[in-house]
Short mmCIF file of N, CA and C in Angstrom, two decimals:
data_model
loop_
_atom_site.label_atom_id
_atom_site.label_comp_id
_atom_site.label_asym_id
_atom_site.label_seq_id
_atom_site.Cartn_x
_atom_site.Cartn_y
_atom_site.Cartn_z
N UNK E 5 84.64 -1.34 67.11
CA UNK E 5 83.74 -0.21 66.95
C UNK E 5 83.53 -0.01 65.46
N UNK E 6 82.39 0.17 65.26
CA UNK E 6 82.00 0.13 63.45
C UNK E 6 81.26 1.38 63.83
N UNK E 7 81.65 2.34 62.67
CA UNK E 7 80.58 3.16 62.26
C UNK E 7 80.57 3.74 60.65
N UNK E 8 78.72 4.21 60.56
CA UNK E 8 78.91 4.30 59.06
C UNK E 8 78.64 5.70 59.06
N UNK E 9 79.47 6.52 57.78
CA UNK E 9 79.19 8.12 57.62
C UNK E 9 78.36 7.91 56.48
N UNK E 10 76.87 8.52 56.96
CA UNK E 10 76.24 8.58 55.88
C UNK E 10 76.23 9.04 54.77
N UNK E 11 76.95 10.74 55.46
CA UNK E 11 77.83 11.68 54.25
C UNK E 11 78.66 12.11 54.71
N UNK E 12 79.97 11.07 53.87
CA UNK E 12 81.25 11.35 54.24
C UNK E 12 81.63 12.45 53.26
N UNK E 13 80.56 13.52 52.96
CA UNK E 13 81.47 14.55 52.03
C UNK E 13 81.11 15.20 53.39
N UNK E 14 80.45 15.63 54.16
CA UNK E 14 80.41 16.43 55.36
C UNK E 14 81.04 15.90 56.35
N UNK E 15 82.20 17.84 56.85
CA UNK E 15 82.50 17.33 58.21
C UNK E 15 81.95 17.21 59.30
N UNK E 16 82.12 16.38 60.08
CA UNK E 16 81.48 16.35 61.59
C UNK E 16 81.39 17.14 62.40
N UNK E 17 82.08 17.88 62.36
CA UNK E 17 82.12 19.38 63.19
C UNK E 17 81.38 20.46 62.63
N UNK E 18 80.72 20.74 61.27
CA UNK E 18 80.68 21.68 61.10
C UNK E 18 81.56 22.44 59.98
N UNK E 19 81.23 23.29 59.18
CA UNK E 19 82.01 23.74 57.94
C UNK E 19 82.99 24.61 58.55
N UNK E 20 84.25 24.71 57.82
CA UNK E 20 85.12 25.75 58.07
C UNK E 20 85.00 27.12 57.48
N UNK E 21 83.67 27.74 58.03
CA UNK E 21 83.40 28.88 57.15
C UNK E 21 84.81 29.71 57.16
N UNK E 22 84.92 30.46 56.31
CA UNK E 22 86.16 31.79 55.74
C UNK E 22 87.10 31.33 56.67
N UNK E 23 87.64 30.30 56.63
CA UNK E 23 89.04 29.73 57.62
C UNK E 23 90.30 30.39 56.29
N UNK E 24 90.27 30.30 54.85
CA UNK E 24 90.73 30.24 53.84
C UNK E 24 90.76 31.72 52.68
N UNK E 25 89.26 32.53 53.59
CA UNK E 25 89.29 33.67 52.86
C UNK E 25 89.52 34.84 53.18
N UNK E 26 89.40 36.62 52.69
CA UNK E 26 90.39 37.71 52.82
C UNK E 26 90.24 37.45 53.98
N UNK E 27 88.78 37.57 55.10
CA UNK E 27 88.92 37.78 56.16
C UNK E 27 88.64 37.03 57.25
N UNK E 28 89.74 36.29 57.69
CA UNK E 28 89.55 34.84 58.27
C UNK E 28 88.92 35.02 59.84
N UNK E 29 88.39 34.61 60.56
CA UNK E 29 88.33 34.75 62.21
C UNK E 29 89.70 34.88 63.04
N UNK E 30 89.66 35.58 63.67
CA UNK E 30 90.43 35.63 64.51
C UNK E 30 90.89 35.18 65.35
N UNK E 31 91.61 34.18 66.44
CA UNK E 31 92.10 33.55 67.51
C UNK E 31 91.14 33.85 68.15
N UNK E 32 90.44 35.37 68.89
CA UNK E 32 89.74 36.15 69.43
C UNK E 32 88.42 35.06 69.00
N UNK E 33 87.82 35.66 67.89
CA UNK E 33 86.47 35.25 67.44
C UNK E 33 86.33 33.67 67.86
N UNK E 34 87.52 33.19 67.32
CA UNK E 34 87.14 31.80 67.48
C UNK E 34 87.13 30.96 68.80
N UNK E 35 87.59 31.63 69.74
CA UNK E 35 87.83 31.37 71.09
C UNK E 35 86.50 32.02 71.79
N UNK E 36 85.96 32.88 71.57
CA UNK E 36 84.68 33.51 72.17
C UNK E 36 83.59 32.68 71.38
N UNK E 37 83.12 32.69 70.06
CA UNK E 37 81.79 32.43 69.09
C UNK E 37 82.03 30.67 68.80
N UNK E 38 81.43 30.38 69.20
CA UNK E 38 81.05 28.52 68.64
C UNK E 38 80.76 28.70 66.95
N UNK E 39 79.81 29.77 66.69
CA UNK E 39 79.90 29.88 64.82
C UNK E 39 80.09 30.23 64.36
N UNK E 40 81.39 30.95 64.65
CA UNK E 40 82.59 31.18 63.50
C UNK E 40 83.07 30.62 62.32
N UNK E 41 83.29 29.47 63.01
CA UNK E 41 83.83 28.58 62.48
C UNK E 41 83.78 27.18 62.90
N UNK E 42 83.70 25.66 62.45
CA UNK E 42 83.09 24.56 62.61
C UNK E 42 82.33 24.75 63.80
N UNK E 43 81.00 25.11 63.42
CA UNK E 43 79.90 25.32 64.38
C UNK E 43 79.95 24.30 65.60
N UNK E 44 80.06 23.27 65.13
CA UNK E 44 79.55 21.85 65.68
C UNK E 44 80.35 21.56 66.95
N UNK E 45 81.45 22.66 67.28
CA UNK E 45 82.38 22.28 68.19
C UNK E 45 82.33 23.33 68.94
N UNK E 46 82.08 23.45 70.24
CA UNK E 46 82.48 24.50 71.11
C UNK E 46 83.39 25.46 71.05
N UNK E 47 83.68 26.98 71.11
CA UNK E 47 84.28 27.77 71.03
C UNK E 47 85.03 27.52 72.56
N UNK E 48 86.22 27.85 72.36
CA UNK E 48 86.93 27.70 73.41
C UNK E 48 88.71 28.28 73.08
N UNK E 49 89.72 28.19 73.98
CA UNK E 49 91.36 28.65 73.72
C UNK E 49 91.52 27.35 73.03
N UNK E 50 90.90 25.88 73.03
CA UNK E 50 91.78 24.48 72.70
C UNK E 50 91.13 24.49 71.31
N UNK E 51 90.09 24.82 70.90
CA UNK E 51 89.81 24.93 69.80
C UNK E 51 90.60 25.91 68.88
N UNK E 52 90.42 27.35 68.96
CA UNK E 52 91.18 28.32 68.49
C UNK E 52 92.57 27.67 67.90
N UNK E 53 93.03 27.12 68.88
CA UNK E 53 94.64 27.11 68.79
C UNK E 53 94.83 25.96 67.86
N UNK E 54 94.00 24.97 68.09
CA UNK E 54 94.37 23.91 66.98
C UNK E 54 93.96 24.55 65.32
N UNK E 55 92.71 25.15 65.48
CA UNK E 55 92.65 25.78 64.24
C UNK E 55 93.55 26.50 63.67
N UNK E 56 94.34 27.53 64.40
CA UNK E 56 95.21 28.55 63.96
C UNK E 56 96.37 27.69 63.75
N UNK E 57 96.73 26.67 63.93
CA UNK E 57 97.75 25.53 64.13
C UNK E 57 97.86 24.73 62.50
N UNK E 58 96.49 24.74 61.98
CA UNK E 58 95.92 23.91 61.23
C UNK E 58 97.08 23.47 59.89
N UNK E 59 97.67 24.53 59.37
CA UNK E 59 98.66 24.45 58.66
C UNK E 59 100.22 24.14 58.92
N UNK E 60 100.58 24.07 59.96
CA UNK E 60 101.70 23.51 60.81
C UNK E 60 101.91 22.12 60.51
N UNK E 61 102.95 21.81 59.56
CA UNK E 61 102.78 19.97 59.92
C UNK E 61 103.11 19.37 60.83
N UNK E 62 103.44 20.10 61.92
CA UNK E 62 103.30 19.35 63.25
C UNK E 62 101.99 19.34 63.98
N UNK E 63 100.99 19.67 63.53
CA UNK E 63 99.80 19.95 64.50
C UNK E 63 98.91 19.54 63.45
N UNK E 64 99.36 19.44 61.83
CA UNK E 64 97.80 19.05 60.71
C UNK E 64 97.43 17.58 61.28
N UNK E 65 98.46 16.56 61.17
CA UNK E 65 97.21 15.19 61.43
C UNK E 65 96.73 15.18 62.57
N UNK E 66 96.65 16.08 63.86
CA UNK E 66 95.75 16.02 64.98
C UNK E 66 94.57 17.02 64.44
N UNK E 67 94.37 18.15 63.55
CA UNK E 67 93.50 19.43 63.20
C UNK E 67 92.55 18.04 61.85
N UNK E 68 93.35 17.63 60.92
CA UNK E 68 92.91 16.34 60.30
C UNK E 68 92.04 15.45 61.14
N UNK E 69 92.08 14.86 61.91
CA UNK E 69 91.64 13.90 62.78
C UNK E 69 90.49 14.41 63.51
N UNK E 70 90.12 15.72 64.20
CA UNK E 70 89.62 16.47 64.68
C UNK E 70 88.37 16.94 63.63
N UNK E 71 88.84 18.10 62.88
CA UNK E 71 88.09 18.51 61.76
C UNK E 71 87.77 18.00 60.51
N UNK E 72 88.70 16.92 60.11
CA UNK E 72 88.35 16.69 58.64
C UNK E 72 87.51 15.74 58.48
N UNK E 73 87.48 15.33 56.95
CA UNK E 73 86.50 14.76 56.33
C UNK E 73 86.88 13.07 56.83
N UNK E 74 85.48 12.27 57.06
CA UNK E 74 85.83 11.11 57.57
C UNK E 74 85.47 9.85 56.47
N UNK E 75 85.91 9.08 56.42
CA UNK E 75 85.43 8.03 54.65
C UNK E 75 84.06 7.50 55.34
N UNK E 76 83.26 6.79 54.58
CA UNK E 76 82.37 6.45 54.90
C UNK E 76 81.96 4.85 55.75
N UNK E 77 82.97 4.19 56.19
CA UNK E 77 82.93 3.57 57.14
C UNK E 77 84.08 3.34 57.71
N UNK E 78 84.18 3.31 59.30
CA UNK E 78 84.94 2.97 59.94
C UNK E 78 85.09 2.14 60.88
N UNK E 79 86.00 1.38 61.01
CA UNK E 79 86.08 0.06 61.82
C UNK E 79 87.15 0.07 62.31
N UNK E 80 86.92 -0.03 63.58
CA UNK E 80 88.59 0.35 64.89
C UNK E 80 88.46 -1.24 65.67
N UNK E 81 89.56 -1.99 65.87
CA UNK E 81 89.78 -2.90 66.72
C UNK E 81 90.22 -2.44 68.26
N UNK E 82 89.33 -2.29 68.92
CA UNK E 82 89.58 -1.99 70.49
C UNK E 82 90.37 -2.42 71.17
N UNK E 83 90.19 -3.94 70.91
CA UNK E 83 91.38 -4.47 71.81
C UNK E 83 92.74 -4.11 71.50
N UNK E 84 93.33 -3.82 70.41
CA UNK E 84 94.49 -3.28 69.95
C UNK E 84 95.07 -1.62 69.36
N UNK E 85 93.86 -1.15 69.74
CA UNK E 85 93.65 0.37 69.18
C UNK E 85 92.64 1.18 69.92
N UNK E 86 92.93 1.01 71.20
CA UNK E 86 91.64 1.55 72.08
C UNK E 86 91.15 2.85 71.85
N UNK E 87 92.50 3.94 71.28
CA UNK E 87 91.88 5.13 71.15
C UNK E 87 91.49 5.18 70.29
N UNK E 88 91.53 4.32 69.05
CA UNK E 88 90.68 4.37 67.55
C UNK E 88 91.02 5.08 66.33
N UNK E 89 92.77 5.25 66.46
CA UNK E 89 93.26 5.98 65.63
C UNK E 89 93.12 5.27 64.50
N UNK E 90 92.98 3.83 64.24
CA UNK E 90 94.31 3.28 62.64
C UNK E 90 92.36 2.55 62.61
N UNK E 91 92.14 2.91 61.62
CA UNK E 91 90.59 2.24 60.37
C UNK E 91 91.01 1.16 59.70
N UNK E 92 90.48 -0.04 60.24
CA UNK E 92 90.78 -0.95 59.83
C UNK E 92 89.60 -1.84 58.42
N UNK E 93 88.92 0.02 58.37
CA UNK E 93 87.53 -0.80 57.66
C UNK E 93 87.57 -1.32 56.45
N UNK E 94 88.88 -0.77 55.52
CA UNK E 94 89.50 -1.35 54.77
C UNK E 94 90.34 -2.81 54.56
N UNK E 95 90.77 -3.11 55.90
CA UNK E 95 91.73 -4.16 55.76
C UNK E 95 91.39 -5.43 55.86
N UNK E 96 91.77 -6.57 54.53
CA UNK E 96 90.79 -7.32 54.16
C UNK E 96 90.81 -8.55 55.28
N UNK E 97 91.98 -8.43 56.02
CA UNK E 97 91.76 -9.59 57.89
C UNK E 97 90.66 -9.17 58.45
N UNK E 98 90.00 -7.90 58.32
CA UNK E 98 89.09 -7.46 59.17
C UNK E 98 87.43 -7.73 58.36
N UNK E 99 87.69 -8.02 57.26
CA UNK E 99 86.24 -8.37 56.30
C UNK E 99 84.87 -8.81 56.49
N UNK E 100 85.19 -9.89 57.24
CA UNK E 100 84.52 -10.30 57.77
C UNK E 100 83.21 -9.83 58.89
N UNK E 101 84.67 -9.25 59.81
CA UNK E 101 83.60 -8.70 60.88
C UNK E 101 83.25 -7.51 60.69
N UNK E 102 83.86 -6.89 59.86
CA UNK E 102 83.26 -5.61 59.01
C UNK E 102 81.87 -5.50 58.57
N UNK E 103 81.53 -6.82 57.37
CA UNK E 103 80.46 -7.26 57.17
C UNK E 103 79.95 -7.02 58.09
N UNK E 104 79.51 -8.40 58.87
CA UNK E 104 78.99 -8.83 60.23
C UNK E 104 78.42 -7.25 61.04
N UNK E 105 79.30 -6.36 61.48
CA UNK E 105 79.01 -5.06 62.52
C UNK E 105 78.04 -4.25 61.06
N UNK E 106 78.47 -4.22 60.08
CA UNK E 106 77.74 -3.53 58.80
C UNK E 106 76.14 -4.08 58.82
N UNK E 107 75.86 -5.27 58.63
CA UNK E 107 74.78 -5.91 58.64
C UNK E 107 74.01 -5.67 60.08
N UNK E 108 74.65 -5.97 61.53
CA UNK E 108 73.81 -5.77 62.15
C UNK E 108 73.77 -4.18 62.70
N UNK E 109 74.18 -3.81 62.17
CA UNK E 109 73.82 -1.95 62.52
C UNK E 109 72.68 -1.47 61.29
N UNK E 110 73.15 -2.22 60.15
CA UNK E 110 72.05 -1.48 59.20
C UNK E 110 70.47 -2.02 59.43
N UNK E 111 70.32 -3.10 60.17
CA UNK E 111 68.70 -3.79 60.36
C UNK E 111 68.62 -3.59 61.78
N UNK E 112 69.41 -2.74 62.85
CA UNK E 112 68.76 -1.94 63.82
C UNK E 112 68.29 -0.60 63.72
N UNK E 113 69.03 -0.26 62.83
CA UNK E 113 68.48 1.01 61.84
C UNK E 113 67.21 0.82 61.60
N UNK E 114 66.82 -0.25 60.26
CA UNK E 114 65.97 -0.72 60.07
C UNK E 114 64.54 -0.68 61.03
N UNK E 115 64.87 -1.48 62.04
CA UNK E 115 64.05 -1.70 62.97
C UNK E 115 63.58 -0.66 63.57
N UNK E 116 64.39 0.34 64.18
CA UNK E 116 63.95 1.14 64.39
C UNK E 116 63.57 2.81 63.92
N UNK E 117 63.49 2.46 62.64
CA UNK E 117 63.14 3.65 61.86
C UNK E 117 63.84 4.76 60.97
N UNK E 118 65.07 4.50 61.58
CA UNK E 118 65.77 5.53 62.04
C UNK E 118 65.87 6.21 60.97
N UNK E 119 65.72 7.97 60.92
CA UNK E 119 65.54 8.94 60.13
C UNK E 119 67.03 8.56 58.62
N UNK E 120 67.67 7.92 59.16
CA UNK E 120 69.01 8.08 57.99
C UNK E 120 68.95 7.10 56.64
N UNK E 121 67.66 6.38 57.10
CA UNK E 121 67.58 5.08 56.17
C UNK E 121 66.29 5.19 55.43
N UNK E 122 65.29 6.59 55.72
CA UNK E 122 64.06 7.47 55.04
C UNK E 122 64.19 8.35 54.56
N UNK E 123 64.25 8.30 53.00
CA UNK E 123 64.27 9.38 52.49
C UNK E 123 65.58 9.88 51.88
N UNK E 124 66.52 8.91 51.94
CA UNK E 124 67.55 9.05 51.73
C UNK E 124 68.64 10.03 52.60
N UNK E 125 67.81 10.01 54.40
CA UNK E 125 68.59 10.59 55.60
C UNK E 125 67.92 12.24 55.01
N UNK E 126 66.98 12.85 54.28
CA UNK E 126 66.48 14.13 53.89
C UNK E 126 66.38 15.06 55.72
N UNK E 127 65.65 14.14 56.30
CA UNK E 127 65.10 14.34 57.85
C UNK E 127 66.36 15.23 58.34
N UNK E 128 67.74 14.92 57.93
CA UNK E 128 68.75 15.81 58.72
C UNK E 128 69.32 16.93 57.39
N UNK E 129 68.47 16.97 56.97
CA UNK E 129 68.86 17.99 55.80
C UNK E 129 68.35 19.10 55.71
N UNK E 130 67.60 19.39 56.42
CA UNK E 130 66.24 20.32 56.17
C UNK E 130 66.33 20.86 57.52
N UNK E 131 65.79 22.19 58.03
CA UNK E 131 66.22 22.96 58.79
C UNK E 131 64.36 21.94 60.12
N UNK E 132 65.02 22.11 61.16
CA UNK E 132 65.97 22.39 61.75
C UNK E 132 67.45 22.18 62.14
N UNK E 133 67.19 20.43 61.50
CA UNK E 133 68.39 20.17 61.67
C UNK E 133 69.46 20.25 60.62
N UNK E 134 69.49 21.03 59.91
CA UNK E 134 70.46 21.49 59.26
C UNK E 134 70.49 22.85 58.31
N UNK E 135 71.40 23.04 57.98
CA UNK E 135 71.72 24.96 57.58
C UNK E 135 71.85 25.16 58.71
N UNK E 136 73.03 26.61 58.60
CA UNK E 136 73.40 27.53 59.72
C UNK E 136 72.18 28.67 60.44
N UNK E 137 72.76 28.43 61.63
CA UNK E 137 71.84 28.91 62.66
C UNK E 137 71.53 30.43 62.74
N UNK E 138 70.55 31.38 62.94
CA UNK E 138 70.55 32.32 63.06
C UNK E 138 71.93 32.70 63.50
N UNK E 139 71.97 32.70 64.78
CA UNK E 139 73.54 33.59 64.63
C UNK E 139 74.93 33.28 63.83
N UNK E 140 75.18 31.97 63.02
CA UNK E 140 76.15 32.08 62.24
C UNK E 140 75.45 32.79 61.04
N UNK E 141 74.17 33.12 60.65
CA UNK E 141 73.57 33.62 59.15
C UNK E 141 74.26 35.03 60.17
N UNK E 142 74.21 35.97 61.06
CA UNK E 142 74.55 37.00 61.29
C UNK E 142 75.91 37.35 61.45
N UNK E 143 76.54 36.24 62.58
CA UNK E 143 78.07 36.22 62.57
C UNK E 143 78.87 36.73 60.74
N UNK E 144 78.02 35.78 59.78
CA UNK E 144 78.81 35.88 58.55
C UNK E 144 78.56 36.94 58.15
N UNK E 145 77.30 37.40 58.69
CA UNK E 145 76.61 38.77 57.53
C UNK E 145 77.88 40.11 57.96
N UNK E 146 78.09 39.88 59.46
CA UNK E 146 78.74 41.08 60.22
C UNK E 146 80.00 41.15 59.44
N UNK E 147 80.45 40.02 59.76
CA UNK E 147 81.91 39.99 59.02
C UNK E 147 82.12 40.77 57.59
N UNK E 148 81.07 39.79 56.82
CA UNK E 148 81.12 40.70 55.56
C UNK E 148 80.72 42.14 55.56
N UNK E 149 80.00 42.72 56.06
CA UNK E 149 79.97 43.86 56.43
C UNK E 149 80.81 44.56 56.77
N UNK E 150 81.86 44.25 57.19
CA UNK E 150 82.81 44.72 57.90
C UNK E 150 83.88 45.36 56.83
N UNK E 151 83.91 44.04 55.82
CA UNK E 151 84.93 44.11 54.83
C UNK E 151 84.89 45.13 53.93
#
């Protein structure tokens, strides 16, 4: 499995708005509101808890793995790593076919247009598809309000 992060400074889930500041979300909030906090992931109790977990070093490299930042390519050997934990996109036995999955993903791209390879990927930058959504622009406004 090869994949490329176009921008590996963004997480995949979604930003950790005020996870870090005076007034953080609550177990509550984050278990009820999807944009609280990392929008991109369903609000739910399994979410909440890993978040509130997040600083625990028994629970950071699963909240890591989950929420954090991902490098910009990754390459998992299936047959030996089915769930896709250990990135082998670095390791120079794997070079080759690294290349190889690199090359033919970037000229199906190619081929078919695809918004990430125009414009320098701008197409997912620009609202709609990106910036926070009316209700996280309110979720945050409330909060601060609050304070």
């Amino acid at each position: 499995l090869y994949i490329i992060n176009f921008n590996p400074h963004r997480r995949p889930l979604g930003d950790p708005y005020d996870l870090d500041g005076p007034h953080p979300p609550t177990l509550e909030q984050i278990t009820e509101s999807t944009f609280v906090t990392f929008p991109d992931d369903d609000a739910g109790p399994a979410k909440a808890w890993l978040v509130s977990q997040r600083n625990n070093p028994q629970w950071k490299p699963l909240f890591d793995a989950t929420y954090g930042l991902r490098p910009r390519e990754e390459l998992y050997d299936l047959k030996t790593d089915p769930h896709q934990m250990y990135n082998v996109a670095q390791d120079p036995a794997f070079a080759t076919q690294r290349a190889d999955l690199e090359r033919r993903l970037l000229d199906e791209l190619r081929n078919t247009n695809d918004p990430r390879l125009i414009d320098d990927g701008k197409f997912y930058e620009t609202p709609p598809m990106s910036g926070p959504s009316d209700e996280t622009r309110r979720t945050l406004k409330n909060r601060k309000n609050k304070s």
